[in-house]
mmCIF file of N, CA, C and O in Angstrom:
data_model
loop_
_atom_site.group_PDB
_atom_site.id
_atom_site.type_symbol
_atom_site.label_atom_id
_atom_site.label_comp_id
_atom_site.label_asym_id
_atom_site.label_seq_id
_atom_site.Cartn_x
_atom_site.Cartn_y
_atom_site.Cartn_z
ATOM 1 N N UNK F 1 -46.920 51.674 -99.874
ATOM 2 C CA UNK F 1 -46.535 52.870 -100.117
ATOM 3 C C UNK F 1 -46.550 53.779 -99.228
ATOM 4 O O UNK F 1 -47.568 54.381 -98.375
ATOM 5 N N UNK F 2 -45.350 54.376 -98.572
ATOM 6 C CA UNK F 2 -45.071 55.465 -97.660
ATOM 7 C C UNK F 2 -44.471 56.719 -98.568
ATOM 8 O O UNK F 2 -43.641 56.600 -98.794
ATOM 9 N N UNK F 3 -45.009 57.811 -97.963
ATOM 10 C CA UNK F 3 -44.754 58.820 -98.874
ATOM 11 C C UNK F 3 -45.020 60.050 -98.283
ATOM 12 O O UNK F 3 -45.756 60.435 -97.236
ATOM 13 N N UNK F 4 -43.741 61.028 -97.790
ATOM 14 C CA UNK F 4 -43.909 62.129 -97.249
ATOM 15 C C UNK F 4 -44.183 63.248 -97.980
ATOM 16 O O UNK F 4 -43.843 63.200 -98.926
ATOM 17 N N UNK F 5 -45.190 63.958 -97.141
ATOM 18 C CA UNK F 5 -46.058 64.985 -97.949
ATOM 19 C C UNK F 5 -46.093 66.026 -97.342
ATOM 20 O O UNK F 5 -46.333 65.998 -95.837
ATOM 21 N N UNK F 6 -46.259 67.355 -97.856
ATOM 22 C CA UNK F 6 -46.288 68.509 -97.043
ATOM 23 C C UNK F 6 -47.811 68.970 -96.391
ATOM 24 O O UNK F 6 -48.401 68.203 -96.964
ATOM 25 N N UNK F 7 -48.196 69.682 -95.757
ATOM 26 C CA UNK F 7 -49.187 70.018 -95.176
ATOM 27 C C UNK F 7 -50.337 70.662 -96.322
ATOM 28 O O UNK F 7 -51.399 69.959 -96.438
ATOM 29 N N UNK F 8 -49.944 71.070 -97.602
ATOM 30 C CA UNK F 8 -50.558 71.534 -98.542
ATOM 31 C C UNK F 8 -51.136 70.210 -99.237
ATOM 32 O O UNK F 8 -52.029 69.825 -100.000
ATOM 33 N N UNK F 9 -50.322 69.145 -99.355
ATOM 34 C CA UNK F 9 -50.535 68.060 -100.120
ATOM 35 C C UNK F 9 -51.090 67.382 -99.257
ATOM 36 O O UNK F 9 -52.355 66.680 -99.801
ATOM 37 N N UNK F 10 -50.958 67.357 -98.186
ATOM 38 C CA UNK F 10 -51.941 66.193 -97.492
ATOM 39 C C UNK F 10 -53.280 66.831 -97.480
ATOM 40 O O UNK F 10 -54.320 66.327 -97.413
ATOM 41 N N UNK F 11 -53.261 68.450 -97.139
ATOM 42 C CA UNK F 11 -54.980 68.961 -97.345
ATOM 43 C C UNK F 11 -55.611 68.726 -98.548
ATOM 44 O O UNK F 11 -56.885 68.570 -98.662
ATOM 45 N N UNK F 12 -54.731 68.472 -99.946
ATOM 46 C CA UNK F 12 -55.245 68.432 -100.856
ATOM 47 C C UNK F 12 -55.613 66.931 -100.830
ATOM 48 O O UNK F 12 -56.801 66.725 -101.885
ATOM 49 N N UNK F 13 -54.730 65.959 -100.432
ATOM 50 C CA UNK F 13 -55.398 64.363 -100.486
ATOM 51 C C UNK F 13 -56.825 64.354 -99.769
ATOM 52 O O UNK F 13 -57.721 63.481 -100.022
ATOM 53 N N UNK F 14 -57.073 65.070 -98.796
ATOM 54 C CA UNK F 14 -57.833 64.779 -97.400
ATOM 55 C C UNK F 14 -59.389 65.510 -97.894
ATOM 56 O O UNK F 14 -60.152 65.054 -98.488
ATOM 57 N N UNK F 15 -58.915 66.704 -99.326
ATOM 58 C CA UNK F 15 -59.982 66.931 -99.586
ATOM 59 C C UNK F 15 -60.672 66.508 -101.091
ATOM 60 O O UNK F 15 -61.922 66.999 -101.422
ATOM 61 N N UNK F 16 -59.430 65.530 -101.351
ATOM 62 C CA UNK F 16 -59.930 65.084 -103.070
ATOM 63 C C UNK F 16 -60.100 63.600 -103.131
ATOM 64 O O UNK F 16 -60.476 63.190 -103.940
ATOM 65 N N UNK F 17 -59.732 62.959 -101.990
ATOM 66 C CA UNK F 17 -59.737 61.514 -102.020
ATOM 67 C C UNK F 17 -60.717 60.977 -100.963
ATOM 68 O O UNK F 17 -60.653 61.306 -99.875
ATOM 69 N N UNK F 18 -61.561 60.475 -101.394
ATOM 70 C CA UNK F 18 -63.315 60.017 -100.641
ATOM 71 C C UNK F 18 -62.249 58.866 -99.498
ATOM 72 O O UNK F 18 -61.266 58.329 -100.161
ATOM 73 N N UNK F 19 -62.850 58.923 -98.493
ATOM 74 C CA UNK F 19 -62.633 57.877 -97.742
ATOM 75 C C UNK F 19 -61.091 58.071 -97.223
ATOM 76 O O UNK F 19 -60.792 57.106 -96.224
ATOM 77 N N UNK F 20 -60.466 59.075 -96.993
ATOM 78 C CA UNK F 20 -59.209 59.688 -96.798
ATOM 79 C C UNK F 20 -59.515 59.985 -95.116
ATOM 80 O O UNK F 20 -60.249 60.393 -94.579
ATOM 81 N N UNK F 21 -58.164 59.334 -94.322
ATOM 82 C CA UNK F 21 -58.203 59.728 -92.689
ATOM 83 C C UNK F 21 -57.326 60.187 -92.353
ATOM 84 O O UNK F 21 -56.182 59.849 -92.721
ATOM 85 N N UNK F 22 -57.298 61.402 -91.498
ATOM 86 C CA UNK F 22 -56.338 62.286 -90.855
ATOM 87 C C UNK F 22 -56.108 60.999 -89.475
ATOM 88 O O UNK F 22 -56.849 61.290 -88.215
ATOM 89 N N UNK F 23 -54.917 60.615 -89.200
ATOM 90 C CA UNK F 23 -54.713 60.035 -88.162
ATOM 91 C C UNK F 23 -53.455 60.815 -87.532
ATOM 92 O O UNK F 23 -52.641 60.709 -87.568
ATOM 93 N N UNK F 24 -54.067 60.848 -85.578
ATOM 94 C CA UNK F 24 -53.028 61.580 -84.801
ATOM 95 C C UNK F 24 -52.160 60.465 -83.970
ATOM 96 O O UNK F 24 -53.558 59.418 -83.502
ATOM 97 N N UNK F 25 -50.998 60.032 -84.200
ATOM 98 C CA UNK F 25 -50.628 58.928 -83.248
ATOM 99 C C UNK F 25 -49.957 58.906 -82.086
ATOM 100 O O UNK F 25 -49.062 58.516 -81.545
ATOM 101 N N UNK F 26 -50.067 60.342 -81.649
ATOM 102 C CA UNK F 26 -49.757 60.712 -80.202
ATOM 103 C C UNK F 26 -50.666 60.373 -79.033
ATOM 104 O O UNK F 26 -51.826 59.452 -79.483
ATOM 105 N N UNK F 27 -50.333 60.503 -77.800
ATOM 106 C CA UNK F 27 -50.889 60.148 -76.822
ATOM 107 C C UNK F 27 -52.364 60.639 -76.600
ATOM 108 O O UNK F 27 -52.476 61.924 -77.324
ATOM 109 N N UNK F 28 -53.370 60.143 -75.887
ATOM 110 C CA UNK F 28 -54.628 60.855 -75.746
ATOM 111 C C UNK F 28 -54.420 62.333 -75.035
ATOM 112 O O UNK F 28 -55.103 63.100 -75.400
ATOM 113 N N UNK F 29 -53.728 62.423 -74.390
ATOM 114 C CA UNK F 29 -53.308 63.896 -73.845
ATOM 115 C C UNK F 29 -53.050 64.975 -74.245
ATOM 116 O O UNK F 29 -53.224 66.041 -74.319
ATOM 117 N N UNK F 30 -51.811 64.138 -75.515
ATOM 118 C CA UNK F 30 -51.268 65.445 -76.255
ATOM 119 C C UNK F 30 -52.647 65.668 -77.775
ATOM 120 O O UNK F 30 -52.719 66.766 -77.791
ATOM 121 N N UNK F 31 -53.257 64.546 -77.570
ATOM 122 C CA UNK F 31 -54.803 64.876 -78.483
ATOM 123 C C UNK F 31 -55.656 65.926 -77.675
ATOM 124 O O UNK F 31 -55.943 66.829 -78.902
ATOM 125 N N UNK F 32 -55.814 65.569 -76.566
ATOM 126 C CA UNK F 32 -56.767 66.577 -76.118
ATOM 127 C C UNK F 32 -56.163 67.944 -76.112
ATOM 128 O O UNK F 32 -56.884 69.024 -76.046
ATOM 129 N N UNK F 33 -54.539 68.247 -75.990
ATOM 130 C CA UNK F 33 -54.356 69.603 -76.073
ATOM 131 C C UNK F 33 -54.274 70.403 -76.999
ATOM 132 O O UNK F 33 -54.786 71.688 -77.147
ATOM 133 N N UNK F 34 -54.141 69.853 -78.541
ATOM 134 C CA UNK F 34 -54.704 70.577 -79.353
ATOM 135 C C UNK F 34 -54.190 69.590 -80.618
ATOM 136 O O UNK F 34 -53.001 68.642 -80.668
ATOM 137 N N UNK F 35 -55.537 68.984 -81.646
ATOM 138 C CA UNK F 35 -55.243 68.173 -82.631
ATOM 139 C C UNK F 35 -55.612 68.873 -83.841
ATOM 140 O O UNK F 35 -56.690 69.688 -83.887
ATOM 141 N N UNK F 36 -55.305 68.402 -85.204
ATOM 142 C CA UNK F 36 -55.900 69.053 -86.421
ATOM 143 C C UNK F 36 -57.518 68.697 -86.454
ATOM 144 O O UNK F 36 -57.920 67.316 -85.892
ATOM 145 N N UNK F 37 -58.127 69.237 -87.195
ATOM 146 C CA UNK F 37 -59.449 69.500 -86.971
ATOM 147 C C UNK F 37 -60.177 68.406 -87.918
ATOM 148 O O UNK F 37 -59.053 68.056 -89.054
ATOM 149 N N UNK F 38 -60.653 67.025 -87.327
ATOM 150 C CA UNK F 38 -61.155 66.200 -88.059
ATOM 151 C C UNK F 38 -60.019 64.745 -88.068
ATOM 152 O O UNK F 38 -60.634 64.042 -88.205
ATOM 153 N N UNK F 39 -59.123 65.270 -87.073
ATOM 154 C CA UNK F 39 -58.259 64.069 -87.169
ATOM 155 C C UNK F 39 -58.873 62.957 -85.878
ATOM 156 O O UNK F 39 -59.529 63.571 -84.973
ATOM 157 N N UNK F 40 -58.369 61.802 -86.444
ATOM 158 C CA UNK F 40 -58.968 60.327 -85.334
ATOM 159 C C UNK F 40 -57.712 60.126 -84.658
ATOM 160 O O UNK F 40 -56.412 60.543 -85.140
ATOM 161 N N UNK F 41 -57.860 59.450 -83.238
ATOM 162 C CA UNK F 41 -56.851 59.393 -82.564
ATOM 163 C C UNK F 41 -56.382 57.682 -82.602
ATOM 164 O O UNK F 41 -57.221 56.925 -82.047
ATOM 165 N N UNK F 42 -55.146 57.424 -82.653
ATOM 166 C CA UNK F 42 -54.979 56.163 -82.837
ATOM 167 C C UNK F 42 -53.497 56.231 -82.007
ATOM 168 O O UNK F 42 -52.501 56.457 -82.753
ATOM 169 N N UNK F 43 -53.225 56.257 -80.685
ATOM 170 C CA UNK F 43 -51.772 56.206 -80.186
ATOM 171 C C UNK F 43 -51.012 55.251 -80.977
ATOM 172 O O UNK F 43 -51.460 53.968 -80.899
ATOM 173 N N UNK F 44 -49.584 55.231 -81.287
ATOM 174 C CA UNK F 44 -48.688 54.680 -81.665
ATOM 175 C C UNK F 44 -48.648 53.271 -80.709
ATOM 176 O O UNK F 44 -48.496 52.335 -81.217
ATOM 177 N N UNK F 45 -48.203 53.864 -79.204
ATOM 178 C CA UNK F 45 -48.034 52.707 -78.554
ATOM 179 C C UNK F 45 -49.772 51.319 -78.246
ATOM 180 O O UNK F 45 -49.431 50.207 -77.930
ATOM 181 N N UNK F 46 -50.878 52.166 -78.874
ATOM 182 C CA UNK F 46 -51.812 51.371 -78.873
ATOM 183 C C UNK F 46 -51.997 50.790 -80.478
ATOM 184 O O UNK F 46 -53.425 50.062 -80.432
ATOM 185 N N UNK F 47 -51.281 50.559 -81.313
ATOM 186 C CA UNK F 47 -51.408 50.214 -82.849
ATOM 187 C C UNK F 47 -51.608 48.853 -82.902
ATOM 188 O O UNK F 47 -50.290 48.258 -83.378
ATOM 189 N N UNK F 48 -52.496 48.041 -82.018
ATOM 190 C CA UNK F 48 -52.524 46.560 -82.418
ATOM 191 C C UNK F 48 -53.248 46.415 -83.762
ATOM 192 O O UNK F 48 -53.972 47.319 -84.233
ATOM 193 N N UNK F 49 -52.894 45.174 -84.316
ATOM 194 C CA UNK F 49 -54.229 45.160 -85.692
ATOM 195 C C UNK F 49 -55.763 45.456 -85.581
ATOM 196 O O UNK F 49 -55.950 46.065 -86.311
ATOM 197 N N UNK F 50 -56.152 44.747 -84.190
ATOM 198 C CA UNK F 50 -57.739 44.670 -84.108
ATOM 199 C C UNK F 50 -58.079 46.469 -84.043
ATOM 200 O O UNK F 50 -59.138 46.535 -84.744
ATOM 201 N N UNK F 51 -57.433 47.036 -83.492
ATOM 202 C CA UNK F 51 -57.735 48.426 -83.296
ATOM 203 C C UNK F 51 -57.364 49.761 -84.644
ATOM 204 O O UNK F 51 -58.167 49.891 -84.643
ATOM 205 N N UNK F 52 -56.423 48.815 -85.501
ATOM 206 C CA UNK F 52 -56.201 49.450 -86.507
ATOM 207 C C UNK F 52 -57.400 49.216 -87.201
ATOM 208 O O UNK F 52 -57.618 50.310 -88.343
ATOM 209 N N UNK F 53 -57.922 48.077 -87.647
ATOM 210 C CA UNK F 53 -58.948 47.783 -88.500
ATOM 211 C C UNK F 53 -60.219 48.073 -88.128
ATOM 212 O O UNK F 53 -60.983 48.665 -89.165
ATOM 213 N N UNK F 54 -60.262 48.476 -87.003
ATOM 214 C CA UNK F 54 -61.580 49.166 -86.430
ATOM 215 C C UNK F 54 -61.640 50.559 -86.954
ATOM 216 O O UNK F 54 -62.513 50.868 -87.587
ATOM 217 N N UNK F 55 -60.511 51.308 -86.988
ATOM 218 C CA UNK F 55 -60.196 52.797 -87.340
ATOM 219 C C UNK F 55 -60.048 53.129 -88.779
ATOM 220 O O UNK F 55 -60.648 53.883 -89.518
ATOM 221 N N UNK F 56 -59.679 52.137 -89.613
ATOM 222 C CA UNK F 56 -58.807 51.987 -90.438
ATOM 223 C C UNK F 56 -59.418 50.447 -91.371
ATOM 224 O O UNK F 56 -58.579 49.895 -91.834
ATOM 225 N N UNK F 57 -60.723 50.688 -91.960
ATOM 226 C CA UNK F 57 -60.889 49.217 -92.492
ATOM 227 C C UNK F 57 -60.653 48.920 -93.958
ATOM 228 O O UNK F 57 -60.709 47.449 -94.208
ATOM 229 N N UNK F 58 -60.421 49.859 -94.314
ATOM 230 C CA UNK F 58 -59.949 49.887 -95.641
ATOM 231 C C UNK F 58 -58.687 49.809 -96.062
ATOM 232 O O UNK F 58 -58.288 51.081 -96.137
ATOM 233 N N UNK F 59 -58.542 49.270 -96.447
ATOM 234 C CA UNK F 59 -56.728 48.938 -96.462
ATOM 235 C C UNK F 59 -56.119 49.744 -97.697
ATOM 236 O O UNK F 59 -54.937 50.315 -97.991
ATOM 237 N N UNK F 60 -57.174 50.036 -99.102
ATOM 238 C CA UNK F 60 -56.602 51.167 -100.007
ATOM 239 C C UNK F 60 -57.027 52.341 -99.489
ATOM 240 O O UNK F 60 -56.600 53.525 -100.918
ATOM 241 N N UNK F 61 -57.817 52.802 -98.593
ATOM 242 C CA UNK F 61 -57.863 54.375 -98.430
ATOM 243 C C UNK F 61 -56.776 55.213 -97.915
ATOM 244 O O UNK F 61 -55.485 54.629 -97.048
ATOM 245 N N UNK F 62 -57.005 56.313 -98.320
ATOM 246 C CA UNK F 62 -55.634 57.276 -98.011
ATOM 247 C C UNK F 62 -55.546 57.202 -96.792
ATOM 248 O O UNK F 62 -56.419 57.900 -95.742
ATOM 249 N N UNK F 63 -54.180 57.268 -95.862
ATOM 250 C CA UNK F 63 -54.014 57.242 -94.528
ATOM 251 C C UNK F 63 -53.037 58.581 -94.305
ATOM 252 O O UNK F 63 -52.101 58.200 -94.443
ATOM 253 N N UNK F 64 -53.264 59.450 -93.664
ATOM 254 C CA UNK F 64 -52.302 60.752 -93.480
ATOM 255 C C UNK F 64 -51.920 60.505 -91.814
ATOM 256 O O UNK F 64 -53.044 60.772 -91.166
ATOM 257 N N UNK F 65 -50.596 60.332 -91.679
ATOM 258 C CA UNK F 65 -50.286 60.307 -90.380
ATOM 259 C C UNK F 65 -49.478 61.626 -90.040
ATOM 260 O O UNK F 65 -48.578 62.230 -90.549
ATOM 261 N N UNK F 66 -50.102 61.897 -88.707
ATOM 262 C CA UNK F 66 -48.820 63.074 -87.729
ATOM 263 C C UNK F 66 -48.701 62.448 -86.496
ATOM 264 O O UNK F 66 -49.450 61.851 -85.622
ATOM 265 N N UNK F 67 -47.634 63.118 -85.743
ATOM 266 C CA UNK F 67 -47.089 63.379 -84.354
ATOM 267 C C UNK F 67 -46.891 64.711 -83.835
ATOM 268 O O UNK F 67 -47.371 65.282 -84.454
ATOM 269 N N UNK F 68 -46.017 64.684 -82.986
ATOM 270 C CA UNK F 68 -45.788 65.725 -82.349
ATOM 271 C C UNK F 68 -44.162 66.319 -83.512
ATOM 272 O O UNK F 68 -44.020 67.409 -83.805
ATOM 273 N N UNK F 69 -43.300 65.636 -83.487
ATOM 274 C CA UNK F 69 -41.908 65.930 -84.094
ATOM 275 C C UNK F 69 -42.217 64.942 -85.854
ATOM 276 O O UNK F 69 -41.400 65.302 -86.493
ATOM 277 N N UNK F 70 -42.834 64.056 -85.795
ATOM 278 C CA UNK F 70 -42.741 63.165 -86.831
ATOM 279 C C UNK F 70 -42.115 62.059 -86.522
ATOM 280 O O UNK F 70 -42.404 60.724 -87.439
ATOM 281 N N UNK F 71 -41.504 61.472 -85.997
ATOM 282 C CA UNK F 71 -40.793 60.090 -85.294
ATOM 283 C C UNK F 71 -42.052 58.799 -85.364
ATOM 284 O O UNK F 71 -41.870 57.945 -86.079
ATOM 285 N N UNK F 72 -42.987 59.105 -84.284
ATOM 286 C CA UNK F 72 -43.829 58.470 -84.324
ATOM 287 C C UNK F 72 -44.771 58.484 -85.434
ATOM 288 O O UNK F 72 -45.207 56.969 -85.686
ATOM 289 N N UNK F 73 -44.900 59.359 -85.913
ATOM 290 C CA UNK F 73 -45.474 59.023 -87.433
ATOM 291 C C UNK F 73 -45.068 58.021 -88.276
ATOM 292 O O UNK F 73 -45.561 57.435 -89.121
ATOM 293 N N UNK F 74 -43.508 58.088 -88.346
ATOM 294 C CA UNK F 74 -42.859 57.823 -89.199
ATOM 295 C C UNK F 74 -42.876 55.802 -88.975
ATOM 296 O O UNK F 74 -42.996 55.172 -89.394
ATOM 297 N N UNK F 75 -43.005 55.871 -87.497
ATOM 298 C CA UNK F 75 -43.148 54.415 -86.953
ATOM 299 C C UNK F 75 -44.521 53.956 -87.172
ATOM 300 O O UNK F 75 -44.645 52.737 -87.729
ATOM 301 N N UNK F 76 -45.506 54.632 -87.162
ATOM 302 C CA UNK F 76 -46.965 54.176 -87.479
ATOM 303 C C UNK F 76 -46.900 54.173 -88.726
ATOM 304 O O UNK F 76 -47.660 52.834 -88.845
ATOM 305 N N UNK F 77 -46.408 54.884 -89.928
ATOM 306 C CA UNK F 77 -46.726 54.530 -91.232
ATOM 307 C C UNK F 77 -45.948 52.949 -91.418
ATOM 308 O O UNK F 77 -46.009 52.081 -92.145
ATOM 309 N N UNK F 78 -44.628 52.631 -90.834
ATOM 310 C CA UNK F 78 -44.150 51.358 -91.144
ATOM 311 C C UNK F 78 -45.076 50.310 -90.623
ATOM 312 O O UNK F 78 -45.342 49.261 -91.280
ATOM 313 N N UNK F 79 -45.875 50.498 -89.424
ATOM 314 C CA UNK F 79 -46.850 49.446 -89.243
ATOM 315 C C UNK F 79 -48.068 49.257 -90.132
ATOM 316 O O UNK F 79 -48.456 48.253 -90.414
ATOM 317 N N UNK F 80 -48.409 50.354 -90.520
ATOM 318 C CA UNK F 80 -49.356 49.986 -91.111
ATOM 319 C C UNK F 80 -48.721 49.530 -92.878
ATOM 320 O O UNK F 80 -50.078 48.898 -93.107
ATOM 321 N N UNK F 81 -47.675 49.911 -92.833
ATOM 322 C CA UNK F 81 -47.271 49.251 -94.269
ATOM 323 C C UNK F 81 -47.356 47.530 -94.059
ATOM 324 O O UNK F 81 -47.646 46.814 -95.064
ATOM 325 N N UNK F 82 -46.525 47.172 -92.870
ATOM 326 C CA UNK F 82 -46.255 45.998 -92.574
ATOM 327 C C UNK F 82 -48.062 45.629 -92.778
ATOM 328 O O UNK F 82 -48.198 44.211 -93.209
ATOM 329 N N UNK F 83 -48.822 45.782 -92.296
ATOM 330 C CA UNK F 83 -50.507 45.302 -92.335
ATOM 331 C C UNK F 83 -51.061 45.290 -93.537
ATOM 332 O O UNK F 83 -52.266 45.013 -93.587
ATOM 333 N N UNK F 84 -50.314 46.170 -94.031
ATOM 334 C CA UNK F 84 -51.068 45.801 -95.782
ATOM 335 C C UNK F 84 -51.724 46.998 -96.476
ATOM 336 O O UNK F 84 -52.393 46.940 -97.535
ATOM 337 N N UNK F 85 -51.839 48.147 -95.642
ATOM 338 C CA UNK F 85 -52.554 49.788 -96.265
ATOM 339 C C UNK F 85 -51.529 50.206 -97.472
ATOM 340 O O UNK F 85 -50.304 49.994 -97.348
ATOM 341 N N UNK F 86 -52.086 50.695 -98.370
ATOM 342 C CA UNK F 86 -51.261 50.809 -99.847
ATOM 343 C C UNK F 86 -51.279 52.217 -99.798
ATOM 344 O O UNK F 86 -50.362 52.595 -100.824
ATOM 345 N N UNK F 87 -51.788 53.215 -99.104
ATOM 346 C CA UNK F 87 -52.134 54.707 -99.214
ATOM 347 C C UNK F 87 -51.321 55.424 -98.120
ATOM 348 O O UNK F 87 -52.457 55.995 -97.373
ATOM 349 N N UNK F 88 -50.435 55.167 -97.572
ATOM 350 C CA UNK F 88 -50.034 56.101 -96.336
ATOM 351 C C UNK F 88 -49.017 57.449 -96.511
ATOM 352 O O UNK F 88 -48.252 56.835 -97.406
ATOM 353 N N UNK F 89 -49.163 58.356 -95.820
ATOM 354 C CA UNK F 89 -48.589 60.038 -96.458
ATOM 355 C C UNK F 89 -48.656 60.094 -94.874
ATOM 356 O O UNK F 89 -49.346 59.969 -94.007
ATOM 357 N N UNK F 90 -46.944 60.564 -94.815
ATOM 358 C CA UNK F 90 -46.696 61.285 -93.601
ATOM 359 C C UNK F 90 -46.677 62.094 -93.387
ATOM 360 O O UNK F 90 -45.273 63.064 -94.200
ATOM 361 N N UNK F 91 -47.483 63.163 -92.546
ATOM 362 C CA UNK F 91 -47.043 64.819 -92.619
ATOM 363 C C UNK F 91 -46.263 65.087 -91.752
ATOM 364 O O UNK F 91 -45.915 66.482 -91.494
ATOM 365 N N UNK F 92 -45.375 64.301 -90.878
ATOM 366 C CA UNK F 92 -44.520 64.444 -90.037
ATOM 367 C C UNK F 92 -44.793 65.265 -88.818
ATOM 368 O O UNK F 92 -46.151 64.419 -88.321
ATOM 369 N N UNK F 93 -44.684 66.135 -88.355
ATOM 370 C CA UNK F 93 -45.171 66.755 -86.885
ATOM 371 C C UNK F 93 -46.365 67.711 -87.030
ATOM 372 O O UNK F 93 -46.709 68.536 -88.062
ATOM 373 N N UNK F 94 -46.845 68.276 -86.052
ATOM 374 C CA UNK F 94 -47.958 68.865 -85.936
ATOM 375 C C UNK F 94 -47.968 70.586 -86.334
ATOM 376 O O UNK F 94 -48.742 71.196 -86.173
ATOM 377 N N UNK F 95 -46.843 70.873 -85.722
ATOM 378 C CA UNK F 95 -46.425 72.172 -85.539
ATOM 379 C C UNK F 95 -46.593 72.826 -86.897
ATOM 380 O O UNK F 95 -46.096 72.751 -88.154
ATOM 381 N N UNK F 96 -47.499 74.065 -86.882
ATOM 382 C CA UNK F 96 -47.565 74.535 -87.941
ATOM 383 C C UNK F 96 -48.685 74.159 -88.781
ATOM 384 O O UNK F 96 -49.062 74.721 -89.861
ATOM 385 N N UNK F 97 -49.454 73.430 -88.320
ATOM 386 C CA UNK F 97 -50.864 73.100 -89.104
ATOM 387 C C UNK F 97 -51.823 74.025 -89.375
ATOM 388 O O UNK F 97 -51.984 74.763 -88.591
ATOM 389 N N UNK F 98 -51.657 74.425 -90.994
ATOM 390 C CA UNK F 98 -52.549 75.666 -90.882
ATOM 391 C C UNK F 98 -54.278 75.678 -90.650
ATOM 392 O O UNK F 98 -54.875 76.344 -91.392
ATOM 393 N N UNK F 99 -54.787 74.220 -90.800
ATOM 394 C CA UNK F 99 -56.086 74.360 -91.496
ATOM 395 C C UNK F 99 -56.877 73.831 -90.358
ATOM 396 O O UNK F 99 -57.925 72.965 -90.776
ATOM 397 N N UNK F 100 -56.550 74.470 -89.092
ATOM 398 C CA UNK F 100 -57.868 74.054 -88.249
ATOM 399 C C UNK F 100 -57.663 73.407 -87.249
ATOM 400 O O UNK F 100 -56.572 72.471 -87.383
ATOM 401 N N UNK F 101 -57.677 73.741 -85.807
ATOM 402 C CA UNK F 101 -57.337 72.791 -84.818
ATOM 403 C C UNK F 101 -58.707 72.547 -83.968
ATOM 404 O O UNK F 101 -59.623 73.319 -83.738
ATOM 405 N N UNK F 102 -58.556 71.483 -83.132
ATOM 406 C CA UNK F 102 -60.104 71.151 -81.806
ATOM 407 C C UNK F 102 -58.888 70.827 -80.991
ATOM 408 O O UNK F 102 -57.928 70.313 -80.799
ATOM 409 N N UNK F 103 -59.966 71.008 -79.564
ATOM 410 C CA UNK F 103 -59.144 70.698 -78.357
ATOM 411 C C UNK F 103 -60.220 69.927 -77.625
ATOM 412 O O UNK F 103 -61.367 69.730 -78.056
ATOM 413 N N UNK F 104 -59.671 69.089 -76.954
ATOM 414 C CA UNK F 104 -60.530 68.203 -76.058
ATOM 415 C C UNK F 104 -60.325 66.812 -77.079
ATOM 416 O O UNK F 104 -60.092 66.663 -77.876
ATOM 417 N N UNK F 105 -60.689 65.873 -75.960
ATOM 418 C CA UNK F 105 -61.169 64.375 -76.258
ATOM 419 C C UNK F 105 -62.438 64.094 -77.080
ATOM 420 O O UNK F 105 -63.382 64.480 -76.362
ATOM 421 N N UNK F 106 -62.306 63.682 -78.393
ATOM 422 C CA UNK F 106 -63.639 63.246 -78.759
ATOM 423 C C UNK F 106 -64.324 62.367 -78.383
ATOM 424 O O UNK F 106 -63.249 61.164 -78.808
ATOM 425 N N UNK F 107 -65.177 61.789 -78.428
ATOM 426 C CA UNK F 107 -65.917 60.613 -78.212
ATOM 427 C C UNK F 107 -66.292 60.120 -79.433
ATOM 428 O O UNK F 107 -66.516 60.681 -80.620
#
């Protein structure tokens, strides 16, 4: 299931669903410039099944995706759907995210 949700609905899912993951599918450089607080990085161009399973081991955990404009998030959502993930939420683009930002690449 892929569902497009607002930032407000996405934040509610993150706050109330144990194991939910906020996933940034932009490049590492874009992520370093600024990303949603608590987001994990998995660039769309690097989404191989092994990498995805390392970051998202639970196929039933809610995964919330975003990028810069929403295009890559849509493509990433389709990839996750093909891999068997069942709770995929597309937040679209990051612009206007009101719930805190972080800067730099987290190790």
